[in-house]
Coordinates of C-alpha atoms in Angstrom, one line a residue:
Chain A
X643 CA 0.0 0.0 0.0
X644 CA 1.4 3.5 -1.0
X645 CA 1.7 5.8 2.0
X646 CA 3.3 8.4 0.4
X647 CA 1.1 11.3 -0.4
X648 CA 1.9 14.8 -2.2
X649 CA 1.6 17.5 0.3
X650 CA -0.4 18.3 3.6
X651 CA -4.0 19.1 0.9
X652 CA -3.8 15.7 -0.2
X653 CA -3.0 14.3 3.3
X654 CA -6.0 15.7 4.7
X655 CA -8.6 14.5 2.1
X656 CA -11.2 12.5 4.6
X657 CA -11.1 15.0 7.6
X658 CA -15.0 16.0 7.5
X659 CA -17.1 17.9 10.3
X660 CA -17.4 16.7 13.8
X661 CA -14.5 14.1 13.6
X662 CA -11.9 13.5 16.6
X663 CA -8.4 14.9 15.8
X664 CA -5.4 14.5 18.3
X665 CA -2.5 17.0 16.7
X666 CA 1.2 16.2 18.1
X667 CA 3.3 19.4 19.5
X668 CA 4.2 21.2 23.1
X669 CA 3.8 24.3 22.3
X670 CA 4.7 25.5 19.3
X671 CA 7.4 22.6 19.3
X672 CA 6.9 19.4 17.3
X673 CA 3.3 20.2 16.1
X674 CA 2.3 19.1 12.4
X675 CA 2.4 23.1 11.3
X676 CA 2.1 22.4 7.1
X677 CA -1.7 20.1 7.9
X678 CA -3.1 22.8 10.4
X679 CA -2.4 25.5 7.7
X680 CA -3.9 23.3 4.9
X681 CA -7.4 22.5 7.5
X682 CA -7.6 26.1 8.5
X683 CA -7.6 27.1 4.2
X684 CA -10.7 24.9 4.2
X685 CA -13.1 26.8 6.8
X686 CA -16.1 24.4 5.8
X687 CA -14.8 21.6 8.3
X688 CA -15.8 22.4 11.8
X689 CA -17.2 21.5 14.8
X690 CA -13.8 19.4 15.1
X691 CA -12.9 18.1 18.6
X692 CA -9.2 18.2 18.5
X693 CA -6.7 16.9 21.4
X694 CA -3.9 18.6 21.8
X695 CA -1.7 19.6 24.7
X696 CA -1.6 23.3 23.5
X697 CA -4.0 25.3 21.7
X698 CA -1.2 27.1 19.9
X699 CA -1.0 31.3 20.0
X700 CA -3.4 33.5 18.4
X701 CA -1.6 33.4 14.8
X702 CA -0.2 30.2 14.3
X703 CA -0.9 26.5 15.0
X704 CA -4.0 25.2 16.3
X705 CA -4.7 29.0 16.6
X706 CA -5.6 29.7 13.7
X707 CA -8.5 26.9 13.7
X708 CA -9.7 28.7 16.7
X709 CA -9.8 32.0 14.8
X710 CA -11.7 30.4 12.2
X711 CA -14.0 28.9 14.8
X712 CA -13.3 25.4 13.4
X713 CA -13.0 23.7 16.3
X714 CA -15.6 22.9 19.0
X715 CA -14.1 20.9 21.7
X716 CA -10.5 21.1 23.1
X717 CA -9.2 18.4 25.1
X718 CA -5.6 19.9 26.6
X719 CA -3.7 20.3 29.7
X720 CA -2.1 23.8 29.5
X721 CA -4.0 26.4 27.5
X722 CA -2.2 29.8 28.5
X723 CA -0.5 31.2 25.3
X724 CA -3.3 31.9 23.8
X725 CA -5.6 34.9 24.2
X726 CA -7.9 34.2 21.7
X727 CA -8.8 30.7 23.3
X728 CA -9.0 31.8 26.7
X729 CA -11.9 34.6 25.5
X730 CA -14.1 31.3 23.6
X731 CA -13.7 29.6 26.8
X732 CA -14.4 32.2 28.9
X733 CA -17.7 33.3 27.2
X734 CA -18.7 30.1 26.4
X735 CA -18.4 29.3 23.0
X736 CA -15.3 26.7 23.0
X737 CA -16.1 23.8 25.3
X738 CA -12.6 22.7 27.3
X739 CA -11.6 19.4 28.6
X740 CA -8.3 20.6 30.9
X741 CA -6.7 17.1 31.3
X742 CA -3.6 16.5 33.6
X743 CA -0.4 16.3 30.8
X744 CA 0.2 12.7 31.9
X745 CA -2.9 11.5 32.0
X746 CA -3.7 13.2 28.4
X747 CA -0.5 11.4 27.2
X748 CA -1.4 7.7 28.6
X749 CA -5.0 8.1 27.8
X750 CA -3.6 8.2 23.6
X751 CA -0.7 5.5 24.8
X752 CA -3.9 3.1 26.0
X753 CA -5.9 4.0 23.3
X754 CA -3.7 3.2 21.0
X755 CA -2.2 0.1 22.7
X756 CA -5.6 -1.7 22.9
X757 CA -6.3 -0.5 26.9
X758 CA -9.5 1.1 27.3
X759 CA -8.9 3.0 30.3
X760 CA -6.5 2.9 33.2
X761 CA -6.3 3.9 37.0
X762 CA -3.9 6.6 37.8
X763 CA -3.2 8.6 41.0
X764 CA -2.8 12.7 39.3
X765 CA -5.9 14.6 40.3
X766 CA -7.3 12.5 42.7
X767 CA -9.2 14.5 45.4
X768 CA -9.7 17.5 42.8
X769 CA -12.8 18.2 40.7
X770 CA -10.4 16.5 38.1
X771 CA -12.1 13.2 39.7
X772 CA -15.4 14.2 40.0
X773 CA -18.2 11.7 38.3
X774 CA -14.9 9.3 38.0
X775 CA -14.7 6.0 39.7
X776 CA -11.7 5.7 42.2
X777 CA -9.6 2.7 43.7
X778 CA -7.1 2.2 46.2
X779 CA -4.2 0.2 45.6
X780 CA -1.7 -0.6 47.9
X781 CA -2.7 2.5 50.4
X782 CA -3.2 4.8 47.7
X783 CA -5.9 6.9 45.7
X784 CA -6.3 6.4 41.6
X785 CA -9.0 7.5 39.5
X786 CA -10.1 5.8 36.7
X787 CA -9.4 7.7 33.4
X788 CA -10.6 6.5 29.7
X789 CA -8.6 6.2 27.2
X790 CA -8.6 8.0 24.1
X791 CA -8.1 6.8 20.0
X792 CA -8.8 10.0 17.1
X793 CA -10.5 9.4 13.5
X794 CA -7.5 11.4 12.7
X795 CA -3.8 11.8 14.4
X796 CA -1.8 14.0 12.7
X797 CA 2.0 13.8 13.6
X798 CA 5.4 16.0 12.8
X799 CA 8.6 14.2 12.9
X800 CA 12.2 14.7 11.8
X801 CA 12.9 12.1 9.3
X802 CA 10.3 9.5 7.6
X803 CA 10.8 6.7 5.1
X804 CA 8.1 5.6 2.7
X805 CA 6.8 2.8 5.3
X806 CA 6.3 5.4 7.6
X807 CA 9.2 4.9 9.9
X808 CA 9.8 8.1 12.1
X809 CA 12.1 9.7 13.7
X810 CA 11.9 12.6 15.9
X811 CA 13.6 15.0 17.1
X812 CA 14.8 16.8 20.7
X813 CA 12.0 17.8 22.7
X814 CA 9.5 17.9 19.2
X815 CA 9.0 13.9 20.0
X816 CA 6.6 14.8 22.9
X817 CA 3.0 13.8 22.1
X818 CA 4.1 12.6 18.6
X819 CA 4.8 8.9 19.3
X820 CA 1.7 8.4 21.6
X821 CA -0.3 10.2 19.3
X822 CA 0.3 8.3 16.3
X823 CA -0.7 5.2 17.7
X824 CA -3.9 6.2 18.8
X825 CA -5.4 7.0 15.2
X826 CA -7.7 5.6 13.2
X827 CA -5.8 7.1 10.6
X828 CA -2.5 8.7 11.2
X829 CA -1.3 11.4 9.0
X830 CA 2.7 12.1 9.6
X831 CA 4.8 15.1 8.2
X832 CA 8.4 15.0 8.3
X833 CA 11.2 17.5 7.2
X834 CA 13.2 15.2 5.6
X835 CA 11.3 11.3 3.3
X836 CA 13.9 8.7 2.8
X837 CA 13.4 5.7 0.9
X838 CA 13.1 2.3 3.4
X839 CA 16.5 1.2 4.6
X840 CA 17.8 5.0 4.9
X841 CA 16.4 4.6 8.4
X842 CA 18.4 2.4 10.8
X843 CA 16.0 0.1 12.3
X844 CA 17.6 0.6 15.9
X845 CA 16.9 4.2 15.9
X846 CA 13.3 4.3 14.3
X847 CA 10.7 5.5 17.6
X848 CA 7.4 5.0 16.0
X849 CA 7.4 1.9 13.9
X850 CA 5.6 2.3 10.4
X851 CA 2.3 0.3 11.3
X852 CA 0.7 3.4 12.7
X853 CA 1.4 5.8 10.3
X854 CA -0.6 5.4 7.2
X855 CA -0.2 8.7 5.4
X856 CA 3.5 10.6 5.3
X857 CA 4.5 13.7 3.2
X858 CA 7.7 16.0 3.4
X859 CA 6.5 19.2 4.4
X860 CA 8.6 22.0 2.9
X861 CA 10.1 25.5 4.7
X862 CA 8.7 24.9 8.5
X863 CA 8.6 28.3 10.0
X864 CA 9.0 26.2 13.8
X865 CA 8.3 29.3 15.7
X866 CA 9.8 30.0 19.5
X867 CA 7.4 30.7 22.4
X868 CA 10.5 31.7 24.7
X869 CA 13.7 32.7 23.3
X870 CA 16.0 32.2 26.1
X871 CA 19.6 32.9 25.5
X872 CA 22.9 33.0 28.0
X873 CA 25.4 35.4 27.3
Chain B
X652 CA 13.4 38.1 54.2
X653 CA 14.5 36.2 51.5
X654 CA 14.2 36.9 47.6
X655 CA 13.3 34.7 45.2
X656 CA 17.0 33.7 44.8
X657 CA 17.2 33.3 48.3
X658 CA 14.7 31.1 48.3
X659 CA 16.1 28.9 45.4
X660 CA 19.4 28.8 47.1
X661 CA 17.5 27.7 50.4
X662 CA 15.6 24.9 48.4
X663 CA 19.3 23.9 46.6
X664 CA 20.3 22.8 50.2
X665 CA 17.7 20.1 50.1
X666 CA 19.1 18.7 46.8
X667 CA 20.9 15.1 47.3
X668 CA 23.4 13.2 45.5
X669 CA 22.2 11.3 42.4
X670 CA 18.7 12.7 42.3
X671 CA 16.4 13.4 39.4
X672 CA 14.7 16.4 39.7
X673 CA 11.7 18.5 38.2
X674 CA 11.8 22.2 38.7
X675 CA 8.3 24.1 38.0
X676 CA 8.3 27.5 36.3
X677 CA 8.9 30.5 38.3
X678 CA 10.9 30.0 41.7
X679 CA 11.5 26.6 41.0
X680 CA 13.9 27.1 37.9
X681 CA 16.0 29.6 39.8
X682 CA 17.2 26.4 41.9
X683 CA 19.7 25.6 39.1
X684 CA 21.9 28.0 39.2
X685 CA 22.6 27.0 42.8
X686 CA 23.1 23.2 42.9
X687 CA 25.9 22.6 45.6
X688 CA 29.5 21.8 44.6
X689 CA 29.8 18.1 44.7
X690 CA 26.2 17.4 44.1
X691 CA 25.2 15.8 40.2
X692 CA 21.9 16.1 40.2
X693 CA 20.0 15.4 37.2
X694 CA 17.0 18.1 35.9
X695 CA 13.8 17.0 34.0
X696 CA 11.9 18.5 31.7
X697 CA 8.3 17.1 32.1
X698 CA 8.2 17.9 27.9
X699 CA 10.4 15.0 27.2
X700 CA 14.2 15.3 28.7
X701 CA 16.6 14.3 31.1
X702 CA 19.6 16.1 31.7
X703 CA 18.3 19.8 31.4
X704 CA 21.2 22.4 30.5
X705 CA 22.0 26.3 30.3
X706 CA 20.0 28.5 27.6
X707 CA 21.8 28.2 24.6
X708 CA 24.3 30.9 23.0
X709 CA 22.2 33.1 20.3
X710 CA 24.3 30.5 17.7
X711 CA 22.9 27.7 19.2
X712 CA 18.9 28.0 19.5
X713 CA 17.1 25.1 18.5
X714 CA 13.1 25.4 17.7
X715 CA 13.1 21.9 18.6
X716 CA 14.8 21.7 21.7
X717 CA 12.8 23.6 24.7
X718 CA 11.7 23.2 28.3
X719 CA 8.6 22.7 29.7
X720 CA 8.1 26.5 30.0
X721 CA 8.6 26.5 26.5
X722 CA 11.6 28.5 27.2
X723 CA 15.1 27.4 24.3
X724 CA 17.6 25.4 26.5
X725 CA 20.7 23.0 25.7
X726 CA 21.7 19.4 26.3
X727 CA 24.4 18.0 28.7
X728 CA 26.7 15.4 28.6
X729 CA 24.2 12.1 28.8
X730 CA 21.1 13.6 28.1
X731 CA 18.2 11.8 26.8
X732 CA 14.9 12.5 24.6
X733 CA 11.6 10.5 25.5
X734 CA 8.1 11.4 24.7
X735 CA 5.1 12.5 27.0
X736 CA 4.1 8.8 28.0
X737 CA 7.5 8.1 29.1
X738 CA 8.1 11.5 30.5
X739 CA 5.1 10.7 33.0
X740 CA 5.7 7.3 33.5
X741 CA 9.1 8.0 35.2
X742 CA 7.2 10.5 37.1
X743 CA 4.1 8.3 38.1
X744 CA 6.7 5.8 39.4
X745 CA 8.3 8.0 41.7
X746 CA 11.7 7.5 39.6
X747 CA 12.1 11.3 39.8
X748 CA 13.0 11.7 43.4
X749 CA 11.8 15.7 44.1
X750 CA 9.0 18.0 42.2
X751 CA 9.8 21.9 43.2
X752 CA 7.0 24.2 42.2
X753 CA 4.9 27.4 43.1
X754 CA 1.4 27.5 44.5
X755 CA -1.4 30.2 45.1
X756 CA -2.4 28.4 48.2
X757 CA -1.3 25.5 50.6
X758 CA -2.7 24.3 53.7
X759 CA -1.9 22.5 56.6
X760 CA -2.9 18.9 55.4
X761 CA -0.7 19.1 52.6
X762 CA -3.6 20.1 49.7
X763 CA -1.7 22.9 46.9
X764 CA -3.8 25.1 44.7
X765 CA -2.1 26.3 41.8
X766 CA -3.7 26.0 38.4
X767 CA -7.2 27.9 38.6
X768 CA -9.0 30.9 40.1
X769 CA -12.3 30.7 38.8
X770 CA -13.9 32.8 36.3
X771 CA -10.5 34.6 35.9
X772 CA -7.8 32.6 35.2
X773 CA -8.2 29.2 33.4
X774 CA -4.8 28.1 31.7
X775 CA -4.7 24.4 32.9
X776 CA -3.1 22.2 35.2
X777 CA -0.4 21.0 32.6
X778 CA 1.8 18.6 34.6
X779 CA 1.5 19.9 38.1
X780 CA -1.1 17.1 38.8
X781 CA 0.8 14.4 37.9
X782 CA 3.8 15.5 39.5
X783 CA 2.1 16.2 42.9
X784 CA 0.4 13.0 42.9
X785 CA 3.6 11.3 42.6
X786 CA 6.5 12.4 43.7
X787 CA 8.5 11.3 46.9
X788 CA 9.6 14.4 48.2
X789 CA 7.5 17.9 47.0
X790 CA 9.3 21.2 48.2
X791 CA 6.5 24.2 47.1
X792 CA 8.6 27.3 46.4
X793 CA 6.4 30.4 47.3
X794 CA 6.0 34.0 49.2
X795 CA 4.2 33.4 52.4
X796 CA 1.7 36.3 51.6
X797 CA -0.2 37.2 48.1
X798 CA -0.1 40.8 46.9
X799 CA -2.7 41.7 48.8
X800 CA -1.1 40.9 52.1
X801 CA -3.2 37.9 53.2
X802 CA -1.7 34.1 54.0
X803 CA -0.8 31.7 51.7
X804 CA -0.5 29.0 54.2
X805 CA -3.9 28.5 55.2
X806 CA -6.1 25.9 57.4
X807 CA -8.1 24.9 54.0
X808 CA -7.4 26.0 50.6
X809 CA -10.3 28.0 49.0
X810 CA -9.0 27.3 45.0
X811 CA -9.6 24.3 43.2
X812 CA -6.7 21.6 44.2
X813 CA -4.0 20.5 42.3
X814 CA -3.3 17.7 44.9
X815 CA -4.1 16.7 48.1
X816 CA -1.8 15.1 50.9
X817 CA 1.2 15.9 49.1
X818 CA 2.8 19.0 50.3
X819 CA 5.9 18.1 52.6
X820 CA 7.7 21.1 53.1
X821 CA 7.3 24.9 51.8
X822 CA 9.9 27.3 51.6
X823 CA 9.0 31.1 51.7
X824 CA 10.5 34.2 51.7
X825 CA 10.0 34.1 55.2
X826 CA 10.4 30.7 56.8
X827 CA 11.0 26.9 56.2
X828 CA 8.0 24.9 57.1
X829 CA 7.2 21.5 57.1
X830 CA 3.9 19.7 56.4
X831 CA 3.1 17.2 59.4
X832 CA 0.1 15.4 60.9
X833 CA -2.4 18.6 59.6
X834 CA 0.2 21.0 60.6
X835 CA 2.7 23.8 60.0
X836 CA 5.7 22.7 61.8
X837 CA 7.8 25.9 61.4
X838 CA 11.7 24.7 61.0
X839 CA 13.9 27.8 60.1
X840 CA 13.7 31.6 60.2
X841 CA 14.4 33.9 57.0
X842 CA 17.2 36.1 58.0
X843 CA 16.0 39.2 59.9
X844 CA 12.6 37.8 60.5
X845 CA 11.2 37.3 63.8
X846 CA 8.4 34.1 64.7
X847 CA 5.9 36.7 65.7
X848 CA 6.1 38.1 61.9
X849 CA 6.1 34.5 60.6
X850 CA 2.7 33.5 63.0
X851 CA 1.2 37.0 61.6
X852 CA 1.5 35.7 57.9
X853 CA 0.1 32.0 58.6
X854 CA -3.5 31.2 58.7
X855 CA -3.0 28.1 59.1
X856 CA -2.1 25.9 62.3
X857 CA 1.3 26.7 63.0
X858 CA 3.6 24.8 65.4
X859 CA 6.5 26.2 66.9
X860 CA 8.8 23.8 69.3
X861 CA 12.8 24.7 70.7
X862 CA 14.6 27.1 69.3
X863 CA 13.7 28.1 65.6
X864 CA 16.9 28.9 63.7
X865 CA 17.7 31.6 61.2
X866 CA 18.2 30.2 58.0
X867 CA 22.2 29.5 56.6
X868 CA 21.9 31.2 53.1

């Protein structure tokens, strides 16, 4: 089966309405940047649920589908570089799942490892839990969190072969991996598509199976939140 | 009183040989430029790294490579990359032996506050929930009053929780507390600060035994 498609237009054709989307990145780092621009030029899909540990900054990234008011439902655990978002949730119009980063990252590990939902001790005793069943194991308080699985993942890596191989890179791996596994379909976009055997097979972190869609994305802007420097 | 470097150089004290670490944005970070001579301890970014170093020379930024506060940083000698599941698994575990981070409110059975004041600020939890749920030792890095003048350290928290029962010891600009047995056991003094100051800026229960001793900065 060919996996290789032409660019982020083509990689997109399916993504309709009301679908589930989880979209990789921390931040701005490591998120699928040439697929959000090509949803946000089609304004007619909305209503989209998208999981994502960010909701990007007003201009860029998942920002801009919030501009467009493309998206209905956020399911993230940090929210606060983004004016735009906090005024939708504040008034009402953006409906907000704040989940706990680890929990948000093992609910997509389960859901794409088969595991419906797991126990885990992070906001036990907070209105995180409330409505959740809890458990104690061993002297200690879990809650019982669902996992997760999207009609569409869409992923950013480093390097991708035609099987859809990936590699990532620094801290841009973060949600990637996880992410990837838990689609239905999984869309990745990598800066640099290599035939198969470029990769070494030691090296490779997400292993082609879940990725059925990869293009090269050309020109990444990768824009910095925090320029830090030392003198 | 202490600043906020004093109180990162105050929290450095508590560092130990061989430990993993996670140092929350704010206060927290400042603890890193004062690990003690002698100790290797080892930072973590919750975003996906071990072995946290300096902010890079202009030369050197890298989009891709970036803390947790989203902040550009560098690598050290024996870092390593992981993603998010990972990056919390270690933490869930308790393989990451201290969590230093900030808090709005703490009170005297351990409960933090730190993510949410209703209907004003709403920016999420990130990892602070996950940390505080796990980790061995938590030190909460804070001023013992808000702006307004009114305790931090109070007998119940009044903001929506970021943990319960997990608050062990608080460092302030004025004093070194710890959490025991639904109480604030007070340890040290800030230099120049008396315990009548200290008892003025707690709500919460505050126990004071033997001699309290000023704080070696």
């Amino acid at each position: 089966m060919k996996k290789v498609v032409k660019d982020a237009q083509e990689a997109i054709v399916g993504i309709e309405s009301n679908m589930t989307l989880m979209l990789g990145g921390f931040g701005l780092c490591g998120i699928p940047e040439k697929c959000i621009e090509a949803l946000s030029q089609k304004a007619d899909i909305s209503n989209l649920t998208c999981i994502s540990n960010n909701a990007g900054v007003d201009d860029f990234g998942l920002g801009m589908l919030l501009k467009n008011r493309q998206i209905k439902k956020m399911i993230s655990s940090y929210v606060g570089e983004n004016a735009e978002f906090e005024r939708q949730m504040l008034s009402g119009e953006l409906e907000v799942e704040l989940t706990p980063q680890g929990t948000l990252a093992e609910k997509c590990r389960a859901g794409g490892a088969g595991i419906p939902a797991f126990y885990t001790p992070a906001g036990y005793g907070t209105e995180i839990a409330e409505g959740k069943e809890t458990r104690k194991y061993n002297g200690k308080d879990y809650i019982l969190e669902e996992s997760l699985v999207s009609d569409f993942s869409i992923v950013k890596a480093w390097k991708g072969d035609k099987k859809g191989n990936l590699v990532f890179k620094a801290t841009a791996r973060n949600f990637n991996p996880v992410m990837a596994m838990a689609g239905k379909i999984t869309i990745a976009e990598v800066e640099h598509l290599v035939e198969p055997g470029e990769l070494d097979p030691n090296e490779i972190h997400t292993p082609g199976i879940f990725v059925h869609r990869i293009f090269e994305g050309k020109n990444y802007e990768k824009r910095i939140e925090q320029r830090t420097i030392s003198e | 009183m202490l600043d906020k470097h004093g109180i990162a150089k105050r929290i450095a004290q508590e560092l130990e040989d061989g430990w993993y670490v996670n140092l929350g944005i704010g206060i927290p970070t400042l603890v890193a430029n004062y690990i003690p001579n002698g100790i290797d301890v080892t930072l973590q970014s919750e975003n996906g790294l071990l072995g946290m170093g300096p902010f890079p020379k202009d030369s050197e930024v890298d989009a891709d490579l970036i803390n947790a506060g989203k902040q550009t940083i560098t690598t050290m000698p024996g870092s390593v990359f992981f993603d998010s599941s990972d990056s919390f698994a270690m933490i869930r575990a308790g393989k990451v032996q201290l969590t230093v981070l900030g808090a709005m409110e703490v009170d005297q059975s351990g409960d933090i506050a730190n993510w949410k004041i209703p209907g004003k600020m709403v920016k999420g939890m990130g990892g602070a929930m996950d940390l505080v749920a796990s980790a061995e030792n938590i030190i909460v890095a804070m001023m013992h009053t808000n702006r307004a003048g009114e305790s931090k350290l109070l007998k119940k928290c009044t903001l929506p929780l970021t943990g319960v029962n997990c608050v062990k010891k608080i460092i302030t600009n004025l004093a070194a507390l710890d959490v025991i047995d639904g109480k604030f056991i007070l340890k040290e003094r800030a230099p120049g600060i008396s315990i009548d100051e200290i008892k003025d800026a707690t709500e919460g229960e505050l126990v004071i035994e033997g001699d309290i001793p000023e704080m070696k900065i």
